[in-house]
């Protein structure tokens, strides 16, 4: 069985939902994971923030506006009167729940329950639309099987058993529709797999059922060799290894949730990226093939903090780095990049929740400098470190100030740290040097 995930844009309009119907209606048995309609989760985040800020009137205004937009979509999508009425009743229940939330004390659990409504709405609407179109489908409630453990990792054993049970209870069908993103936590409270998490839902289900393939359908024809939001002339990459895809996703390629390939990599379940609006385009196939070498793609990750730790005592002193790393371990903060010289070590973190404590500890052993608003630019490809063309990347040094370079940590990744204000320029120049100009 295959697992097909459709993102926000793919279910974001009546036209696109028609495309989705045509893609999935091929007589093959499949699981279909849907995101919320595009924009909805952002609206829900804003509503939750209004409730947290006690801006009840603003929250109620947003809720009423979104309710109205959903009614308009239902009217466009569902001409069958019974289904139209039934879905409007469901939509109204959701919006009444949101209104009730504005009178409640704000909490993380309340916020997560609010955020979950987008996927509940899109799946209910789409399932009804398939009914209207005579396509047999069944809804599998994600909250009955998708679960994370105390470390916020998917609880695979419980998910496997839960999915099997939910599938057995469902009406036999070729198309099983479920919600991406949402799950239960160890306390049985509603939680989620973080923003963009529907990709992760798809590969978690893929691993749980040992799927033949997981497909991520979105609004672009696969993983491009650079970030199309910032750079001109980017091109789709037809094949990526699991390792390459994982690095690009972790280092900011928004097309994939950072953890997407983790669940399927060990079982070698291929992940295919496809464009809902252009199904004939090849897209990107992610599998264990490593045959192509050289720089394939780059991505950038923002909100990075660089910490420089300088100490005259570091010279010839063993045990200094151990002390430094222990501080980060104590505050459960992972390090992304690291470079050293005789008197200093520079490193980066992407989670500065404990920054003040970390600095206070480090200041006991060294002089500390902190730079915020940095971006990591990550170049990815098999054996790029030894590839003859890779040297072209160093032409970037004549154009942009590079704060750190990590070269050789692995054969497949080179990372540069730049000020975020230089990010777009760096990405464009690297694109020119590595993919466009013949030097
Ligand atoms: P969905 O809602 O379908 O999950 P996303 O917005 O999460 O879609 O991801 C698709 C978007 O990712 C694209 O529209 C594109 O702007 C962005 N993106 C960023 N980097 C890349 C890349 N390297 N290749 C393709 N798309 C990328
Ligand atoms: N709807 C969620 C979000 O916007 C999950 C997803 O789209 O993958 O983050
Ligand atoms: Mg996404």
CSV table of C-alpha atoms and ligand atoms in Angstrom, one decimal:
chain,number,residue,atom,x,y,z
A,1,UNK,CA,0.0,0.0,0.0
A,2,UNK,CA,1.2,3.6,-0.7
A,3,UNK,CA,0.9,6.6,1.5
A,4,UNK,CA,0.1,9.9,-0.3
A,5,UNK,CA,0.4,13.2,1.6
A,6,UNK,CA,-1.2,16.4,0.2
A,7,UNK,CA,-0.1,19.7,1.6
A,8,UNK,CA,-1.9,23.0,2.3
A,9,UNK,CA,-2.0,24.3,-1.2
A,10,UNK,CA,-3.1,20.9,-2.6
A,11,UNK,CA,-6.2,21.1,-0.5
A,12,UNK,CA,-6.3,24.9,-0.4
A,13,UNK,CA,-8.9,25.5,-3.1
A,14,UNK,CA,-11.8,23.7,-4.8
A,15,UNK,CA,-9.8,23.4,-8.1
A,16,UNK,CA,-6.8,21.8,-6.3
A,17,UNK,CA,-9.1,19.4,-4.3
A,18,UNK,CA,-10.4,18.3,-7.8
A,19,UNK,CA,-6.8,17.6,-8.8
A,20,UNK,CA,-6.2,15.6,-5.6
A,21,UNK,CA,-9.3,13.5,-6.4
A,22,UNK,CA,-8.1,12.7,-9.9
A,23,UNK,CA,-4.6,11.7,-8.6
A,24,UNK,CA,-5.9,9.4,-5.9
A,25,UNK,CA,-8.8,7.8,-7.7
A,26,UNK,CA,-6.9,5.1,-9.6
A,27,UNK,CA,-8.4,2.0,-8.0
A,28,UNK,CA,-5.3,1.3,-5.9
A,29,UNK,CA,-5.6,0.9,-2.1
A,30,UNK,CA,-3.9,3.8,-0.3
A,31,UNK,CA,-3.6,6.0,2.7
A,32,UNK,CA,-4.1,9.7,2.0
A,33,UNK,CA,-2.7,12.2,4.6
A,34,UNK,CA,-4.1,15.7,4.4
A,35,UNK,CA,-2.8,19.0,5.8
A,36,UNK,CA,-5.0,21.9,6.7
A,37,UNK,CA,-6.1,24.2,3.9
A,38,UNK,CA,-3.3,26.7,3.2
A,39,UNK,CA,-3.3,29.6,5.6
A,40,UNK,CA,-5.6,27.9,8.1
A,41,UNK,CA,-2.9,26.8,10.6
A,42,UNK,CA,-1.4,30.4,10.5
A,43,UNK,CA,-4.9,31.8,11.3
A,44,UNK,CA,-5.3,29.3,14.2
A,45,UNK,CA,-1.8,30.2,15.5
A,46,UNK,CA,-2.9,33.9,15.5
A,47,UNK,CA,-6.2,33.1,17.2
A,48,UNK,CA,-4.4,31.2,20.0
A,49,UNK,CA,-2.0,34.1,20.4
A,50,UNK,CA,-4.9,36.5,20.7
A,51,UNK,CA,-6.4,34.3,23.4
A,52,UNK,CA,-3.0,34.2,25.2
A,53,UNK,CA,-2.8,38.0,25.0
A,54,UNK,CA,-6.5,38.2,26.3
A,55,UNK,CA,-7.5,40.0,23.0
A,56,UNK,CA,-10.8,38.3,23.0
A,57,UNK,CA,-12.5,40.6,20.5
A,58,UNK,CA,-9.7,40.1,18.0
A,59,UNK,CA,-9.8,36.4,18.4
A,60,UNK,CA,-13.6,36.4,17.9
A,61,UNK,CA,-13.3,38.5,14.7
A,62,UNK,CA,-10.8,36.1,13.2
A,63,UNK,CA,-12.9,33.1,14.2
A,64,UNK,CA,-16.0,34.6,12.5
A,65,UNK,CA,-14.1,35.6,9.4
A,66,UNK,CA,-12.5,32.1,9.0
A,67,UNK,CA,-15.9,30.5,9.6
A,68,UNK,CA,-17.4,32.6,6.8
A,69,UNK,CA,-14.5,31.6,4.4
A,70,UNK,CA,-15.1,27.9,5.2
A,71,UNK,CA,-18.8,28.2,4.5
A,72,UNK,CA,-18.0,29.8,1.1
A,73,UNK,CA,-15.6,26.9,0.3
A,74,UNK,CA,-18.2,24.3,1.3
A,75,UNK,CA,-20.8,26.0,-1.0
A,76,UNK,CA,-18.3,25.9,-3.9
A,77,UNK,CA,-17.3,22.3,-3.2
A,78,UNK,CA,-20.5,20.6,-2.3
A,79,UNK,CA,-23.6,21.0,-4.4
A,80,UNK,CA,-25.2,17.8,-2.9
A,81,UNK,CA,-27.6,19.4,-0.4
A,82,UNK,CA,-27.4,16.6,2.3
A,83,UNK,CA,-23.6,16.6,2.2
A,84,UNK,CA,-23.5,20.4,2.1
A,85,UNK,CA,-25.7,20.6,5.2
A,86,UNK,CA,-23.8,17.9,7.1
A,87,UNK,CA,-20.4,19.5,6.4
A,88,UNK,CA,-21.7,23.0,7.4
A,89,UNK,CA,-22.9,21.4,10.7
A,90,UNK,CA,-19.4,20.0,11.3
A,91,UNK,CA,-17.7,23.3,10.4
A,92,UNK,CA,-20.0,25.1,12.8
A,93,UNK,CA,-19.2,22.7,15.6
A,94,UNK,CA,-15.5,23.4,15.0
A,95,UNK,CA,-16.0,27.2,15.1
A,96,UNK,CA,-18.3,26.9,18.2
A,97,UNK,CA,-15.4,25.0,19.9
A,98,UNK,CA,-13.0,27.8,18.9
A,99,UNK,CA,-15.4,30.5,20.3
A,100,UNK,CA,-15.6,28.5,23.6
A,101,UNK,CA,-11.8,28.5,23.7
A,102,UNK,CA,-11.8,32.3,23.8
A,103,UNK,CA,-13.4,32.1,27.3
A,104,UNK,CA,-10.9,29.6,28.6
A,105,UNK,CA,-7.6,30.1,30.4
A,106,UNK,CA,-4.8,29.9,27.9
A,107,UNK,CA,-2.5,26.8,28.1
A,108,UNK,CA,-0.3,24.8,25.7
A,109,UNK,CA,-2.9,22.1,25.6
A,110,UNK,CA,-5.6,24.7,24.6
A,111,UNK,CA,-3.3,26.0,21.9
A,112,UNK,CA,-2.6,22.6,20.5
A,113,UNK,CA,-6.4,21.8,20.5
A,114,UNK,CA,-7.0,25.0,18.5
A,115,UNK,CA,-4.2,24.2,16.0
A,116,UNK,CA,-5.6,20.7,15.4
A,117,UNK,CA,-8.8,22.0,13.9
A,118,UNK,CA,-7.4,22.8,10.5
A,119,UNK,CA,-6.6,19.2,9.7
A,120,UNK,CA,-9.9,18.0,11.2
A,121,UNK,CA,-11.8,20.4,8.9
A,122,UNK,CA,-9.9,19.6,5.7
A,123,UNK,CA,-10.2,15.9,6.0
A,124,UNK,CA,-13.9,16.0,6.9
A,125,UNK,CA,-14.6,18.3,3.9
A,126,UNK,CA,-12.5,16.3,1.5
A,127,UNK,CA,-14.0,13.0,2.5
A,128,UNK,CA,-17.5,14.4,1.9
A,129,UNK,CA,-16.4,15.7,-1.4
A,130,UNK,CA,-15.2,12.2,-2.5
A,131,UNK,CA,-18.6,10.9,-1.4
A,132,UNK,CA,-20.4,13.4,-3.6
A,133,UNK,CA,-18.1,12.4,-6.5
A,134,UNK,CA,-18.9,8.7,-6.0
A,135,UNK,CA,-15.4,7.8,-4.8
A,136,UNK,CA,-15.4,5.4,-2.0
A,137,UNK,CA,-13.3,6.5,1.0
A,138,UNK,CA,-13.1,6.2,4.8
A,139,UNK,CA,-11.8,8.5,7.4
A,140,UNK,CA,-9.2,7.2,9.9
A,141,UNK,CA,-9.1,9.6,12.9
A,142,UNK,CA,-5.3,10.3,13.5
A,143,UNK,CA,-6.0,11.0,17.2
A,144,UNK,CA,-6.9,7.3,17.6
A,145,UNK,CA,-3.5,6.1,16.5
A,146,UNK,CA,-0.8,8.8,16.1
A,147,UNK,CA,1.1,9.3,19.4
A,148,UNK,CA,4.3,10.8,20.6
A,149,UNK,CA,6.3,9.7,23.6
A,150,UNK,CA,7.8,11.8,26.5
A,151,UNK,CA,10.8,12.8,24.2
A,152,UNK,CA,8.3,14.0,21.5
A,153,UNK,CA,9.3,11.2,19.2
A,154,UNK,CA,6.7,9.0,17.5
A,155,UNK,CA,5.8,6.0,19.6
A,156,UNK,CA,6.1,3.5,16.8
A,157,UNK,CA,4.8,0.4,18.6
A,158,UNK,CA,1.7,2.2,19.8
A,159,UNK,CA,1.2,3.7,16.3
A,160,UNK,CA,1.5,0.4,14.5
A,161,UNK,CA,-1.0,-1.3,16.8
A,162,UNK,CA,-3.3,1.7,16.8
A,163,UNK,CA,-3.3,2.1,13.0
A,164,UNK,CA,-4.1,-1.6,12.6
A,165,UNK,CA,-7.1,-1.3,15.0
A,166,UNK,CA,-8.4,1.9,13.3
A,167,UNK,CA,-8.1,0.3,9.9
A,168,UNK,CA,-10.0,-2.8,11.0
A,169,UNK,CA,-12.8,-0.6,12.4
A,170,UNK,CA,-13.1,1.5,9.3
A,171,UNK,CA,-15.5,0.7,6.5
A,172,UNK,CA,-13.6,-1.3,3.8
A,173,UNK,CA,-12.4,1.1,1.2
A,174,UNK,CA,-9.7,1.8,-1.4
A,175,UNK,CA,-8.9,5.3,0.0
A,176,UNK,CA,-8.3,5.8,3.7
A,177,UNK,CA,-8.1,9.5,4.6
A,178,UNK,CA,-6.4,10.8,7.7
A,179,UNK,CA,-5.1,14.0,9.3
A,180,UNK,CA,-1.5,15.0,9.1
A,181,UNK,CA,0.3,17.0,11.8
A,182,UNK,CA,-1.9,16.1,14.8
A,183,UNK,CA,-1.3,13.5,17.5
A,184,UNK,CA,-1.8,12.7,21.2
A,185,UNK,CA,1.0,13.0,23.7
A,186,UNK,CA,1.8,10.8,26.7
A,187,UNK,CA,-0.9,12.5,28.8
A,188,UNK,CA,-3.5,11.8,26.1
A,189,UNK,CA,-3.6,15.5,25.3
A,190,UNK,CA,-3.8,16.8,21.7
A,191,UNK,CA,-0.4,17.7,20.4
A,192,UNK,CA,1.3,18.0,17.0
A,193,UNK,CA,4.4,17.1,15.1
A,194,UNK,CA,5.5,20.8,14.8
A,195,UNK,CA,4.8,23.1,11.8
A,196,UNK,CA,4.9,21.3,8.5
A,197,UNK,CA,4.4,18.0,10.4
A,198,UNK,CA,2.1,16.4,7.9
A,199,UNK,CA,5.1,15.2,5.9
A,200,UNK,CA,6.3,13.5,9.1
A,201,UNK,CA,2.8,11.9,9.6
A,202,UNK,CA,3.1,10.4,6.1
A,203,UNK,CA,6.4,8.7,6.7
A,204,UNK,CA,5.5,7.6,10.2
A,205,UNK,CA,2.5,5.8,8.8
A,206,UNK,CA,4.6,4.6,5.9
A,207,UNK,CA,7.0,3.0,8.3
A,208,UNK,CA,4.2,1.6,10.5
A,209,UNK,CA,2.6,-0.2,7.6
A,210,UNK,CA,5.9,-0.9,5.7
A,211,UNK,CA,4.4,1.0,2.7
A,212,UNK,CA,5.6,0.4,-0.8
A,213,UNK,CA,6.3,4.1,-1.2
A,214,UNK,CA,5.5,7.5,0.5
A,215,UNK,CA,4.5,10.3,-1.8
A,216,UNK,CA,4.6,14.0,-0.7
A,217,UNK,CA,2.4,16.0,-3.1
A,218,UNK,CA,2.9,19.8,-2.9
A,219,UNK,CA,3.0,23.0,-5.0
A,220,UNK,CA,6.4,22.5,-6.7
A,221,UNK,CA,7.9,19.8,-8.9
A,222,UNK,CA,10.2,18.2,-6.3
A,223,UNK,CA,13.2,19.3,-4.3
A,224,UNK,CA,15.0,22.1,-6.1
A,225,UNK,CA,18.8,22.7,-6.0
A,226,UNK,CA,18.3,25.9,-4.2
A,227,UNK,CA,15.6,27.8,-2.3
A,228,UNK,CA,13.1,29.0,-5.0
A,229,UNK,CA,11.7,31.6,-2.6
A,230,UNK,CA,15.0,33.5,-2.7
A,231,UNK,CA,17.0,32.4,-5.7
A,232,UNK,CA,16.3,32.6,-9.5
A,233,UNK,CA,16.9,29.7,-11.9
A,234,UNK,CA,16.5,26.9,-9.4
A,235,UNK,CA,16.0,23.4,-10.9
A,236,UNK,CA,14.3,20.2,-9.6
A,237,UNK,CA,16.6,17.4,-8.6
A,238,UNK,CA,15.5,14.0,-9.8
A,239,UNK,CA,17.2,11.8,-7.2
A,240,UNK,CA,18.4,12.3,-3.7
A,241,UNK,CA,19.7,9.8,-1.2
A,242,UNK,CA,18.0,9.6,2.2
A,243,UNK,CA,21.1,11.3,3.8
A,244,UNK,CA,21.1,14.2,1.3
A,245,UNK,CA,17.3,14.7,1.7
A,246,UNK,CA,17.7,14.6,5.5
A,247,UNK,CA,20.4,17.2,5.5
A,248,UNK,CA,18.5,19.5,3.2
A,249,UNK,CA,15.3,19.2,5.3
A,250,UNK,CA,17.2,19.7,8.5
A,251,UNK,CA,19.0,22.8,7.2
A,252,UNK,CA,15.9,24.6,6.0
A,253,UNK,CA,14.5,23.2,2.7
A,254,UNK,CA,10.9,24.0,3.6
A,255,UNK,CA,9.5,21.5,1.2
A,256,UNK,CA,10.2,18.8,3.8
A,257,UNK,CA,9.6,18.7,7.6
A,258,UNK,CA,13.1,18.3,9.1
A,259,UNK,CA,12.3,14.7,10.3
A,260,UNK,CA,10.5,13.5,7.2
A,261,UNK,CA,12.9,10.8,6.1
A,262,UNK,CA,13.9,9.5,9.5
A,263,UNK,CA,11.1,6.9,9.9
A,264,UNK,CA,11.5,5.3,6.5
A,265,UNK,CA,15.3,5.4,5.9
A,266,UNK,CA,16.1,2.1,7.7
A,267,UNK,CA,13.4,0.2,5.9
A,268,UNK,CA,14.5,1.7,2.6
A,269,UNK,CA,11.0,2.9,1.8
A,270,UNK,CA,11.3,5.4,-1.1
A,271,UNK,CA,9.8,8.9,-0.7
A,272,UNK,CA,8.7,10.6,-3.9
A,273,UNK,CA,8.0,14.4,-4.1
A,274,UNK,CA,5.4,15.4,-6.6
A,275,UNK,CA,3.5,18.5,-7.8
A,276,UNK,CA,-0.3,18.3,-7.4
A,277,UNK,CA,-0.7,21.0,-10.0
A,278,UNK,CA,1.6,19.2,-12.5
A,279,UNK,CA,1.4,15.5,-11.9
A,280,UNK,CA,3.2,14.6,-15.1
A,281,UNK,CA,6.5,16.2,-13.8
A,282,UNK,CA,8.9,13.6,-12.6
A,283,UNK,CA,9.5,15.3,-9.2
A,284,UNK,CA,12.2,13.9,-6.9
A,285,UNK,CA,12.8,10.3,-5.8
A,286,UNK,CA,14.5,9.9,-2.4
A,287,UNK,CA,16.0,6.4,-1.9
A,288,UNK,CA,19.3,4.8,-1.0
A,289,UNK,CA,20.9,5.4,-4.3
A,290,UNK,CA,24.3,7.3,-4.0
A,291,UNK,CA,25.5,7.1,-7.6
A,292,UNK,CA,25.7,10.8,-8.4
A,293,UNK,CA,28.5,12.8,-6.9
A,294,UNK,CA,29.2,16.6,-6.6
A,295,UNK,CA,27.2,19.4,-5.1
A,296,UNK,CA,23.5,18.7,-5.7
A,297,UNK,CA,21.7,21.3,-3.7
A,298,UNK,CA,21.8,23.9,-0.9
A,299,UNK,CA,19.5,25.2,1.8
A,300,UNK,CA,19.6,27.8,4.5
A,301,UNK,CA,18.5,27.7,8.1
A,302,UNK,CA,17.8,31.0,10.0
A,303,UNK,CA,17.6,32.0,13.6
A,304,UNK,CA,21.1,30.6,14.3
A,305,UNK,CA,23.1,32.0,17.2
A,306,UNK,CA,26.9,31.9,17.0
A,307,UNK,CA,28.9,31.7,20.3
A,308,UNK,CA,32.7,32.4,20.3
A,309,UNK,CA,34.5,31.0,23.3
A,310,UNK,CA,37.9,32.5,23.7
A,311,UNK,CA,40.5,31.4,26.3
A,312,UNK,CA,44.2,31.9,26.5
A,313,UNK,CA,44.2,28.8,28.7
A,314,UNK,CA,42.9,26.8,25.8
A,315,UNK,CA,46.3,26.8,24.3
A,316,UNK,CA,47.9,23.4,24.9
A,317,UNK,CA,45.2,22.6,27.5
A,318,UNK,CA,43.4,19.3,27.2
A,319,UNK,CA,39.9,18.9,28.7
A,320,UNK,CA,38.8,22.4,27.7
A,321,UNK,CA,36.4,21.3,25.0
A,322,UNK,CA,35.0,18.7,27.3
A,323,UNK,CA,34.1,21.4,29.8
A,324,UNK,CA,32.5,23.5,27.0
A,325,UNK,CA,30.4,20.6,25.7
A,326,UNK,CA,29.3,19.7,29.2
A,327,UNK,CA,27.6,23.1,29.5
A,328,UNK,CA,25.6,22.5,26.3
A,329,UNK,CA,24.7,19.0,27.5
A,330,UNK,CA,23.6,20.3,30.9
A,331,UNK,CA,21.2,22.7,29.1
A,332,UNK,CA,20.1,20.1,26.5
A,333,UNK,CA,21.1,22.3,23.6
A,334,UNK,CA,22.5,20.7,20.5
A,335,UNK,CA,25.3,22.2,18.5
A,336,UNK,CA,25.1,22.5,14.7
A,337,UNK,CA,28.4,23.8,13.6
A,338,UNK,CA,31.8,24.0,15.2
A,339,UNK,CA,35.2,25.5,14.3
A,340,UNK,CA,38.3,25.8,16.4
A,341,UNK,CA,41.6,27.7,16.6
A,342,UNK,CA,44.3,27.6,19.2
A,343,UNK,CA,42.7,30.2,21.4
A,344,UNK,CA,39.0,30.0,20.5
A,345,UNK,CA,36.2,27.8,19.6
A,346,UNK,CA,33.1,29.0,17.7
A,347,UNK,CA,29.9,27.1,17.6
A,348,UNK,CA,26.3,27.5,16.6
A,349,UNK,CA,23.0,26.6,18.2
A,350,UNK,CA,19.5,26.9,16.8
A,351,UNK,CA,17.7,26.8,20.1
A,352,UNK,CA,18.6,29.8,22.4
A,353,UNK,CA,15.9,29.0,25.1
A,354,UNK,CA,18.8,28.5,27.6
A,355,UNK,CA,21.3,30.9,26.1
A,356,UNK,CA,21.6,33.1,29.2
A,357,UNK,CA,22.4,30.1,31.4
A,358,UNK,CA,24.8,28.7,28.9
A,359,UNK,CA,26.7,32.0,28.7
A,360,UNK,CA,26.8,32.4,32.5
A,361,UNK,CA,28.3,28.9,32.8
A,362,UNK,CA,30.8,29.5,29.9
A,363,UNK,CA,31.9,32.8,31.3
A,364,UNK,CA,33.3,31.0,34.3
A,365,UNK,CA,36.0,29.4,32.0
A,366,UNK,CA,36.4,31.8,29.0
A,367,UNK,CA,35.6,35.1,27.4
A,368,UNK,CA,32.3,34.8,25.4
A,369,UNK,CA,31.0,36.7,22.3
A,370,UNK,CA,27.5,36.1,21.0
A,371,UNK,CA,26.2,36.9,17.5
A,372,UNK,CA,22.5,36.4,16.8
A,373,UNK,CA,20.6,36.6,13.5
A,374,UNK,CA,23.0,34.2,11.7
A,375,UNK,CA,22.1,31.7,9.0
A,376,UNK,CA,23.7,28.3,8.2
A,377,UNK,CA,24.0,27.6,4.4
A,378,UNK,CA,24.4,23.9,3.9
A,379,UNK,CA,25.7,22.5,0.6
A,380,UNK,CA,24.8,18.8,0.1
A,381,UNK,CA,25.8,16.1,-2.3
A,382,UNK,CA,27.6,12.7,-2.2
A,383,UNK,CA,31.4,13.0,-1.8
A,384,UNK,CA,31.3,16.8,-2.4
A,385,UNK,CA,34.4,17.4,-0.2
A,386,UNK,CA,36.6,15.6,-2.7
A,387,UNK,CA,34.8,16.6,-5.8
A,388,UNK,CA,36.9,18.7,-8.3
A,389,UNK,CA,34.1,21.2,-8.9
A,390,UNK,CA,33.5,22.0,-5.3
A,391,UNK,CA,36.4,24.5,-5.1
A,392,UNK,CA,34.3,26.9,-7.0
A,393,UNK,CA,32.3,27.6,-3.8
A,394,UNK,CA,35.3,29.4,-2.4
A,395,UNK,CA,34.8,32.2,-4.9
A,396,UNK,CA,32.1,33.2,-2.6
A,397,UNK,CA,34.8,34.5,-0.2
A,398,UNK,CA,35.3,37.5,-2.6
A,399,UNK,CA,31.6,38.5,-2.3
A,400,UNK,CA,30.3,37.8,1.2
A,401,UNK,CA,31.6,37.8,4.7
A,402,UNK,CA,31.7,34.2,5.9
A,403,UNK,CA,31.6,33.9,9.7
A,404,UNK,CA,32.4,30.1,9.9
A,405,UNK,CA,33.1,27.3,7.4
A,406,UNK,CA,32.6,23.6,8.3
A,407,UNK,CA,34.4,21.5,5.6
A,408,UNK,CA,35.2,17.8,5.9
A,409,UNK,CA,33.1,17.0,9.0
A,410,UNK,CA,31.3,14.6,6.6
A,411,UNK,CA,32.1,13.9,2.9
A,412,UNK,CA,28.5,14.9,2.0
A,413,UNK,CA,28.0,18.3,3.6
A,414,UNK,CA,29.8,21.7,3.7
A,415,UNK,CA,28.3,24.4,5.9
A,416,UNK,CA,28.8,28.2,5.9
A,417,UNK,CA,27.7,30.6,8.5
A,418,UNK,CA,26.7,34.1,7.3
A,419,UNK,CA,24.8,37.0,8.8
A,420,UNK,CA,21.1,36.5,7.9
A,421,UNK,CA,21.1,39.8,6.0
A,422,UNK,CA,23.7,38.3,3.6
A,423,UNK,CA,21.8,35.0,3.1
A,424,UNK,CA,20.0,35.7,-0.1
A,425,UNK,CA,23.0,37.2,-1.8
A,426,UNK,CA,25.1,34.2,-0.7
A,427,UNK,CA,22.6,31.7,-1.9
A,428,UNK,CA,22.3,33.4,-5.3
A,429,UNK,CA,26.1,33.7,-5.7
A,430,UNK,CA,26.7,30.1,-4.8
A,431,UNK,CA,24.0,29.1,-7.2
A,432,UNK,CA,25.8,31.1,-10.0
A,433,UNK,CA,29.3,29.7,-9.1
A,434,UNK,CA,28.2,26.0,-8.6
A,435,UNK,CA,25.3,25.5,-11.0
A,436,UNK,CA,25.3,28.2,-13.6
A,437,UNK,CA,28.7,29.7,-14.5
A,438,UNK,CA,31.2,27.6,-16.3
A,439,UNK,CA,34.4,28.8,-14.8
B,1,LIG,P1,3.0,22.0,1.6
B,1,LIG,O1,2.0,23.0,2.1
B,1,LIG,O2,2.5,21.3,0.4
B,1,LIG,O3,3.5,21.2,2.7
B,1,LIG,P2,5.3,23.7,1.8
B,1,LIG,O4,5.0,25.2,1.7
B,1,LIG,O5,5.5,23.2,3.2
B,1,LIG,O6,4.2,22.9,1.1
B,1,LIG,O7,6.6,23.3,0.9
B,1,LIG,C1,6.7,23.6,-0.4
B,1,LIG,C2,7.4,24.9,-0.6
B,1,LIG,O8,8.8,24.8,-0.1
B,1,LIG,C3,7.6,25.4,-2.0
B,1,LIG,O9,6.5,26.1,-2.5
B,1,LIG,C4,8.9,26.2,-1.9
B,1,LIG,O10,8.6,27.6,-1.9
B,1,LIG,C5,9.5,25.8,-0.6
B,1,LIG,N1,10.9,25.4,-0.8
B,1,LIG,C6,12.0,25.8,0.0
B,1,LIG,N2,13.1,25.2,-0.4
B,1,LIG,C7,12.8,24.4,-1.4
B,1,LIG,C8,13.6,23.5,-2.3
B,1,LIG,N3,14.9,23.4,-2.1
B,1,LIG,N4,12.9,22.9,-3.2
B,1,LIG,C9,11.6,23.0,-3.4
B,1,LIG,N5,10.8,23.8,-2.6
B,1,LIG,C10,11.4,24.5,-1.7
B,2,LIG,N1,-1.0,22.4,8.9
B,2,LIG,C1,0.3,22.3,9.5
B,2,LIG,C2,1.1,23.5,9.3
B,2,LIG,O1,0.7,24.4,8.6
B,2,LIG,C3,1.0,21.0,9.1
B,2,LIG,C4,1.4,20.9,7.7
B,2,LIG,O2,0.9,21.7,6.8
B,2,LIG,O3,2.2,20.1,7.3
B,2,LIG,O4,2.2,23.6,9.8
B,3,LIG,MG1,4.9,21.5,4.2
